[in-house]
PDB file of C-alpha atoms in Angstrom:
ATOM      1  CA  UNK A   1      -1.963  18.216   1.087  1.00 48.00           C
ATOM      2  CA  UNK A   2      -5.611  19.066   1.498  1.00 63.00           C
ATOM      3  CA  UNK A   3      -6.131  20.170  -2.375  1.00 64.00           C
ATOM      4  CA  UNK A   4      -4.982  16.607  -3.317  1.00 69.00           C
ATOM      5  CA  UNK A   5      -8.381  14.741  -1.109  1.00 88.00           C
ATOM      6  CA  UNK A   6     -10.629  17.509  -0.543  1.00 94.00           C
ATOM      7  CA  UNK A   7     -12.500  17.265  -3.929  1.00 95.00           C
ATOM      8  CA  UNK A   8     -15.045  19.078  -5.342  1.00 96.00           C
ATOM      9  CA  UNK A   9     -14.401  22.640  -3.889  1.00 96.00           C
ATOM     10  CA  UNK A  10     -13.184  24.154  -7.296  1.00 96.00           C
ATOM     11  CA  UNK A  11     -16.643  22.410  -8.825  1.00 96.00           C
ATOM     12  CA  UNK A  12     -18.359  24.334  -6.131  1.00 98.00           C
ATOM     13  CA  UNK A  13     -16.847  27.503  -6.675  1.00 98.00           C
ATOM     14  CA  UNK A  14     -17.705  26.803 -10.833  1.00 97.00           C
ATOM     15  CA  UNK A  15     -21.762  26.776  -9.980  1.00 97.00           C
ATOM     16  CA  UNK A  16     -22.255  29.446  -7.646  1.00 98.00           C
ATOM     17  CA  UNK A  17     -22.767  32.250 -10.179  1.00 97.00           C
ATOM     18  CA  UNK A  18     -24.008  34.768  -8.525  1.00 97.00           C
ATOM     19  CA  UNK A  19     -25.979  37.601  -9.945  1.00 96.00           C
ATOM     20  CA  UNK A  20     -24.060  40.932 -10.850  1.00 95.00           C
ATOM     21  CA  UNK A  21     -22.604  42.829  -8.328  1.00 95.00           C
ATOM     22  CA  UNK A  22     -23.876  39.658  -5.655  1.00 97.00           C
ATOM     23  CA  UNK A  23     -23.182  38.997  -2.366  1.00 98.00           C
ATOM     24  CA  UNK A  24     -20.912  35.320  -1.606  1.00 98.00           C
ATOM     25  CA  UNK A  25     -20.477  34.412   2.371  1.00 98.00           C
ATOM     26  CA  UNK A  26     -18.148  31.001   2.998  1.00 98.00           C
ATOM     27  CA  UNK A  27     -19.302  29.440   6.299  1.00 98.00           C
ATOM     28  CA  UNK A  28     -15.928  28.065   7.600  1.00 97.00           C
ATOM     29  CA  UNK A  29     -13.927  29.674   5.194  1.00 96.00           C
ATOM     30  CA  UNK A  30     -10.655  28.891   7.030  1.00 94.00           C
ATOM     31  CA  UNK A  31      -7.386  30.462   5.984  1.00 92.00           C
ATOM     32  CA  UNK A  32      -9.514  31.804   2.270  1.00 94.00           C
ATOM     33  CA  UNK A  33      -8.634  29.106  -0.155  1.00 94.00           C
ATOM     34  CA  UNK A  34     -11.910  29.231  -1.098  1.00 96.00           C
ATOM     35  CA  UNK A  35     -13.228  33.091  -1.019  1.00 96.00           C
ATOM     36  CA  UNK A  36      -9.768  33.743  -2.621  1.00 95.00           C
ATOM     37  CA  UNK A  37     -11.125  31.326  -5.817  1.00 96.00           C
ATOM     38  CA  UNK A  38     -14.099  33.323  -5.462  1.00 97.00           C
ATOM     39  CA  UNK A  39     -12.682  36.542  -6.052  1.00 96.00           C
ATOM     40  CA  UNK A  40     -10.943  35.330  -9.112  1.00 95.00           C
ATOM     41  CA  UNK A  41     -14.198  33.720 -10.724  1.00 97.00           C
ATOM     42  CA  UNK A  42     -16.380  36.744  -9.387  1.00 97.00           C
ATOM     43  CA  UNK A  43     -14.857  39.937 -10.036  1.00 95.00           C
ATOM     44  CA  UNK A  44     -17.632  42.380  -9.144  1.00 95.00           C
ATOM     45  CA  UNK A  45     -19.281  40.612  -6.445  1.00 96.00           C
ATOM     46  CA  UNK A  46     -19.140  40.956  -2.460  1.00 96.00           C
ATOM     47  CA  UNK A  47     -17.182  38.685  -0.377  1.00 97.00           C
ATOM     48  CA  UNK A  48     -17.719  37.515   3.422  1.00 98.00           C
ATOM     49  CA  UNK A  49     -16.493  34.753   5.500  1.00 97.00           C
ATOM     50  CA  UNK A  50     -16.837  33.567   8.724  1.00 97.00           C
ATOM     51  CA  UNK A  51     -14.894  31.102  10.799  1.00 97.00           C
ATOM     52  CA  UNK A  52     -14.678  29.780  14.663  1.00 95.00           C
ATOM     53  CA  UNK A  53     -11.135  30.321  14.670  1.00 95.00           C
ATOM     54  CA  UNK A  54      -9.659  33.504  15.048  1.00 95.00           C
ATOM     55  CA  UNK A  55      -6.203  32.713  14.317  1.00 95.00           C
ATOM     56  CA  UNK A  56      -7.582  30.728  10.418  1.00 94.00           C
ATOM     57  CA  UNK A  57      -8.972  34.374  10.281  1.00 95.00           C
ATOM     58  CA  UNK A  58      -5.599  35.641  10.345  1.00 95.00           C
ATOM     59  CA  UNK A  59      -4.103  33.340   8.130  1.00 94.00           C
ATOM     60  CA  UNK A  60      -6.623  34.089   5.869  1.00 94.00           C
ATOM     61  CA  UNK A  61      -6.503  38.082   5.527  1.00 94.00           C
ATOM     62  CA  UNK A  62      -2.586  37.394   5.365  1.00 95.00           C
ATOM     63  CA  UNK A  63      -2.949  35.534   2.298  1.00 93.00           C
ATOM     64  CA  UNK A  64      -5.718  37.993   1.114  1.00 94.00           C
ATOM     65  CA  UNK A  65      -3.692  41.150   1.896  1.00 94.00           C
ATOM     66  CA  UNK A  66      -1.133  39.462  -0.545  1.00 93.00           C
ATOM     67  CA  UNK A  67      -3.153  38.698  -2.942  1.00 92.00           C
ATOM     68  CA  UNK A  68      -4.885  42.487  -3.057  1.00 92.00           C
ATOM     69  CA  UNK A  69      -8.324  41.366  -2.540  1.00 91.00           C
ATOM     70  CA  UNK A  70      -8.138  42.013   1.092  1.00 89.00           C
ATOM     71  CA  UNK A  71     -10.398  45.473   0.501  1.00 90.00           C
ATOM     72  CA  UNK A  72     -13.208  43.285  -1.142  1.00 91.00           C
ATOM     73  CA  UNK A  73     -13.463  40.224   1.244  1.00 95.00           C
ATOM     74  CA  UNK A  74     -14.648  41.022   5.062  1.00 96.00           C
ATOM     75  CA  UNK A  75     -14.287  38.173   7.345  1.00 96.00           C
ATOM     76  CA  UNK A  76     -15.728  37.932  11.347  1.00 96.00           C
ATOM     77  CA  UNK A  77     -14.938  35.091  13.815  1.00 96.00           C
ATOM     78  CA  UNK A  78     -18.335  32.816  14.651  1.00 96.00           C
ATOM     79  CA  UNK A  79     -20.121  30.380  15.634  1.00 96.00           C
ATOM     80  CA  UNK A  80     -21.808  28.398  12.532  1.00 96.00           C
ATOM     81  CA  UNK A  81     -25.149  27.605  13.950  1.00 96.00           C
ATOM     82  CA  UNK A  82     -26.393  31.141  15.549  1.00 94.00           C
ATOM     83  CA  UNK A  83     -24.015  34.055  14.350  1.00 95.00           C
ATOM     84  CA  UNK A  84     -25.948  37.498  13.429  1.00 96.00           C
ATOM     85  CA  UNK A  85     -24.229  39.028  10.304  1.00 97.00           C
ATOM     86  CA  UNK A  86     -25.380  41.947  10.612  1.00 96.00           C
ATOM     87  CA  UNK A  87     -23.091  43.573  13.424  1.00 95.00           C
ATOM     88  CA  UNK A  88     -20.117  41.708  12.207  1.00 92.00           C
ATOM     89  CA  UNK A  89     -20.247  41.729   8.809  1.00 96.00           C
ATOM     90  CA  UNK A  90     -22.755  44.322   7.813  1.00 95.00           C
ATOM     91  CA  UNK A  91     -25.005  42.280   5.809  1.00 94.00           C
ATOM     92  CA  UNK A  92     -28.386  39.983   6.580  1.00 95.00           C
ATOM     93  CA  UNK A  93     -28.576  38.126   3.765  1.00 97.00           C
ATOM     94  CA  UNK A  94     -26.622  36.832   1.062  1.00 98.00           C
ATOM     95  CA  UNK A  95     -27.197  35.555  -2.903  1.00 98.00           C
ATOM     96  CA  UNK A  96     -25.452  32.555  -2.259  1.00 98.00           C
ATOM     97  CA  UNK A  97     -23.863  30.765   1.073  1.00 98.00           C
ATOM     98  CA  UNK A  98     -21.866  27.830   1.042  1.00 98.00           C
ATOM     99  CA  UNK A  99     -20.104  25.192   3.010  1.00 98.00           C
ATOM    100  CA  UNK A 100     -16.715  23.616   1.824  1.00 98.00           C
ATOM    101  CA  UNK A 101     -15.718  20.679   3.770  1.00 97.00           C
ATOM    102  CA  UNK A 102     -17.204  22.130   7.323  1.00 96.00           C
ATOM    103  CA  UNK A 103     -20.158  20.307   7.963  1.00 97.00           C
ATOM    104  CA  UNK A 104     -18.792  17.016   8.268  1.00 97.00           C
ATOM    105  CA  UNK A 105     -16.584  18.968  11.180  1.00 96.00           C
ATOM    106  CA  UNK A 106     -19.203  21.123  13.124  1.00 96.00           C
ATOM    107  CA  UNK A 107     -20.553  18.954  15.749  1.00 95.00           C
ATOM    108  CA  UNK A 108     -24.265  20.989  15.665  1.00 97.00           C
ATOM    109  CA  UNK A 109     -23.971  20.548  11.527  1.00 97.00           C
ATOM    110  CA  UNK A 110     -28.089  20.822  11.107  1.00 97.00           C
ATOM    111  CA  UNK A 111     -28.808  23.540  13.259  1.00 97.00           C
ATOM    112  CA  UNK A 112     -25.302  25.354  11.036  1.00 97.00           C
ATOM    113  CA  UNK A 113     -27.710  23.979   7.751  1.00 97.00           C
ATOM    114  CA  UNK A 114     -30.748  25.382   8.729  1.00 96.00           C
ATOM    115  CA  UNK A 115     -28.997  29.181  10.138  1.00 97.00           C
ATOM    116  CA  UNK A 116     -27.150  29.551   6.670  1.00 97.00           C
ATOM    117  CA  UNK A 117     -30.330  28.711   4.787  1.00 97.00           C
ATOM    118  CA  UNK A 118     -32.160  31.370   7.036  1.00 96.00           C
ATOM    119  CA  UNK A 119     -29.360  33.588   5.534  1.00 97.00           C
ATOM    120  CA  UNK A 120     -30.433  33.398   1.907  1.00 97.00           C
ATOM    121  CA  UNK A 121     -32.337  36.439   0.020  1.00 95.00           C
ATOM    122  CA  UNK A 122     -34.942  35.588  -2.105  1.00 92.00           C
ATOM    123  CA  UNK A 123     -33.999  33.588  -5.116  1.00 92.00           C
ATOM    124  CA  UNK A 124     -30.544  33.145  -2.701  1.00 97.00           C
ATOM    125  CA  UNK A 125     -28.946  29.534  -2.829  1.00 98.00           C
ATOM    126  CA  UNK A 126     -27.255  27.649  -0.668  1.00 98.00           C
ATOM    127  CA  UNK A 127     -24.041  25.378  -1.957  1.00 98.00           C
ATOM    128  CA  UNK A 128     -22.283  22.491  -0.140  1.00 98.00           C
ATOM    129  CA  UNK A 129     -19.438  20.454  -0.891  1.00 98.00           C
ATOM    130  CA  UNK A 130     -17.931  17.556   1.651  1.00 98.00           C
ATOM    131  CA  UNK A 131     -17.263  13.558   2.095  1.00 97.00           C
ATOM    132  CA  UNK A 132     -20.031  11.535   0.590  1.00 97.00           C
ATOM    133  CA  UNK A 133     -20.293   7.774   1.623  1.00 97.00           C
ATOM    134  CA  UNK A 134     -18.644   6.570  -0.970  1.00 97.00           C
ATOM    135  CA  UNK A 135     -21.215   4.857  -2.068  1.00 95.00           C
ATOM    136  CA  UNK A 136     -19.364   3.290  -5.602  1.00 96.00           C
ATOM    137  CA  UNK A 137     -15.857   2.821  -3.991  1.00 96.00           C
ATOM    138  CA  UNK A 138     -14.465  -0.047  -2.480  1.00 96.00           C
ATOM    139  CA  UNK A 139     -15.850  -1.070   1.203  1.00 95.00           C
ATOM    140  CA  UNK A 140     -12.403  -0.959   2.321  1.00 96.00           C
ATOM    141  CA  UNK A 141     -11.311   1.967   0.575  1.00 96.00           C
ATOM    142  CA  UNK A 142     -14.336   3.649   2.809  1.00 96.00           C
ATOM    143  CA  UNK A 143     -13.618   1.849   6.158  1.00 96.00           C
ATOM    144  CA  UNK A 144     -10.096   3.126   5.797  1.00 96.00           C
ATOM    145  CA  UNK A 145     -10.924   6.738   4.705  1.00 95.00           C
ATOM    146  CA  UNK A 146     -13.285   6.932   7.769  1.00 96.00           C
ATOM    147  CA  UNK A 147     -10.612   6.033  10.203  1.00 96.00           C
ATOM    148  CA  UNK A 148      -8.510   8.453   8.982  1.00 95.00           C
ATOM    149  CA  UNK A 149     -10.751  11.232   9.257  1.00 95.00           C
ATOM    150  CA  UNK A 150     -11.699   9.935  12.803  1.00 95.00           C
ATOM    151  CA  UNK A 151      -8.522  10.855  14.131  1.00 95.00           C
ATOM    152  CA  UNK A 152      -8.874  14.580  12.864  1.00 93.00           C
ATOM    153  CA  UNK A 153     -12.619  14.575  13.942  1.00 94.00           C
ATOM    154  CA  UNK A 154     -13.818  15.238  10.922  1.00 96.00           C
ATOM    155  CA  UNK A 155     -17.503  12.971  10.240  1.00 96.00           C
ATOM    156  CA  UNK A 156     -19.287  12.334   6.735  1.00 97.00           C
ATOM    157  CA  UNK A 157     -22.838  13.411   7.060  1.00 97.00           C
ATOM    158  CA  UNK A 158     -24.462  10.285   6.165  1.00 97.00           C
ATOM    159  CA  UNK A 159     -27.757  12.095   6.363  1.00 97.00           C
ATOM    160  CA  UNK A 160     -27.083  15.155   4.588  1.00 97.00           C
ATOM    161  CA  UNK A 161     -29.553  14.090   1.399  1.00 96.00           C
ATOM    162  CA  UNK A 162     -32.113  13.853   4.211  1.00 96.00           C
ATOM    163  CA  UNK A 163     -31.758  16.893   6.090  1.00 96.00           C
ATOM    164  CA  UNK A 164     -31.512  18.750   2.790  1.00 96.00           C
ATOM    165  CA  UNK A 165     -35.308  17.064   2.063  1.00 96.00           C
ATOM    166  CA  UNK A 166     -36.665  18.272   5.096  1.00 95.00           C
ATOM    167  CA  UNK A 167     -35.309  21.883   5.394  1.00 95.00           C
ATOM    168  CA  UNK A 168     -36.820  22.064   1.228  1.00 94.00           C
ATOM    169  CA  UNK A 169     -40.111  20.167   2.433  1.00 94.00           C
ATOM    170  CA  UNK A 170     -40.508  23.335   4.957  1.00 93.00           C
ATOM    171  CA  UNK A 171     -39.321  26.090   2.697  1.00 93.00           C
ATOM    172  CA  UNK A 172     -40.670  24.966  -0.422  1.00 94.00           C
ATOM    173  CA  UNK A 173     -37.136  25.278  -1.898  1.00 95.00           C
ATOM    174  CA  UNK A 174     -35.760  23.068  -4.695  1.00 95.00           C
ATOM    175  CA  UNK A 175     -32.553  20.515  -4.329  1.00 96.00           C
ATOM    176  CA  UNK A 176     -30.036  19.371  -6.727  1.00 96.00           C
ATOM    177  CA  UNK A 177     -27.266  16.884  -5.613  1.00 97.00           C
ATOM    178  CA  UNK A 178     -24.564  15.167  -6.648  1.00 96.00           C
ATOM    179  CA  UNK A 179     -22.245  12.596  -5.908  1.00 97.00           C
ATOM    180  CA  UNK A 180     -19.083  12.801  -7.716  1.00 96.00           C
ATOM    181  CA  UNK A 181     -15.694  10.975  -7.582  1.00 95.00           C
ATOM    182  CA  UNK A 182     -18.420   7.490  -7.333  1.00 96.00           C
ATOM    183  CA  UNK A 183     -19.217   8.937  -3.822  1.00 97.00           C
ATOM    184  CA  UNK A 184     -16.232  10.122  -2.346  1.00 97.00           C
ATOM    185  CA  UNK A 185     -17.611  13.909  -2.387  1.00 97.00           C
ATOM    186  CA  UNK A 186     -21.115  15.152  -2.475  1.00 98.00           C
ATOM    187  CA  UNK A 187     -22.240  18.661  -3.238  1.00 98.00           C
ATOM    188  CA  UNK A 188     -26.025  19.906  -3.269  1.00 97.00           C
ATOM    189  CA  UNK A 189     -27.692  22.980  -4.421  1.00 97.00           C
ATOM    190  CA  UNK A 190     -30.746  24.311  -2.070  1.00 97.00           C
ATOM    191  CA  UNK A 191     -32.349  27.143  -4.118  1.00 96.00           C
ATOM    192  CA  UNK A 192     -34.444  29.465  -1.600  1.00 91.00           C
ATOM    193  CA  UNK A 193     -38.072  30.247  -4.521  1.00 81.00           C
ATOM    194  CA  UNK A 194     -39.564  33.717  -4.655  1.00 70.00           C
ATOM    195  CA  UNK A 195     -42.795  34.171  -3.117  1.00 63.00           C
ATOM    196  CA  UNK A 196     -45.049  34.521  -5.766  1.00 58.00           C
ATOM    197  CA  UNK A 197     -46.183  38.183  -6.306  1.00 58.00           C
ATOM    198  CA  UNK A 198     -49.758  39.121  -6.152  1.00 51.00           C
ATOM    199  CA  UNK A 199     -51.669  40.042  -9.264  1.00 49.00           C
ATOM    200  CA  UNK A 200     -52.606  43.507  -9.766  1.00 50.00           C
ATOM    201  CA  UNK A 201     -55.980  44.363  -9.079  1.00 51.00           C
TER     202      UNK A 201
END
């Protein structure tokens, strides 16, 4: 049932056009609903995932194995705020990294922001999708919602715009956000800038 409330992922998938031949790593990427989209939208690039839980890791290369994209998607189990991808995955950085629906479930969800932004090559961007505030919707259409997500400890980031400000304000990276579905999902873009290069002499 999660494709029926869990909007925006598919939107988020859409924008992260990568540059040829680019390098994609899902943060929480489950049992691959997501890296398996990517591999359909992104032919030629390189896939990565990470997850906590070992056994959504082995859900997830099932389902890839079936698919036949298991050879182009490497997955590792760890922890979202302080994993090195290096020895498990064989990469540092990454064109683009994104969150789908995680944050609002990782109890340490800034210090997971900030690592996957520390991730990012240059000109790299960072995508996230999850439960806005619904800030259009009816008040007890939101009450209600945030009940029910209680009970599977799953908590919209109310300060997510914020924290996005910040980590820019100290990069000097730009922001674009959204918030779709009159607030029921929010996705932002944080776009790492290239250092400027020096003029010739």
């Amino acid at each position: 049932s999660r494709r029926y409330y869990l909007l925006g992922r598919d939107r988020l998938l859409d924008q992260l056009a990568p540059p040829p031949g680019g390098s994609i790593l899902e943060i929480g990427c489950g049992t691959g609903r997501n890296l398996i989209g990517a591999a359909r939208r992104y032919p030629d690039a390189r896939l990565f995932g990470v997850d906590i839980s070992q056994e959504m890791l082995k859900t997830a290369l099932i389902t890839m194995c079936r698919r036949k994209i298991d050879q182009r998607v490497r997955v590792a189990c760890a922890d979202a705020t302080s994993f090195d991808p290096l020895p498990s995955l064989g990469q540092r950085q990454f064109d683009r990294v994104y969150f789908s629906y995680t944050l609002s479930m990782v109890p340490e969800w800034q210090a997971a922001l900030r690592h996957a932004f520390s991730l990012l090559s240059e000109d790299g961007e960072l995508h996230i999708v999850d439960f806005g505030q619904c800030e259009a919707l009816p008040r007890r259409f939101r009450s209600m919602l945030f009940r029910w997500l209680d009970l599977f400890h799953v908590s919209p980031r109310a300060d997510l715009r914020n924290e996005l400000a910040r980590l820019a304000k100290a990069s000097g990276a730009s922001i674009h956000f959204e918030a779709p579905y009159r607030g029921y999902a929010w996705l932002a873009t944080i776009k790492r800038q290239a250092a400027p290069q020096s003029a010739a002499p």
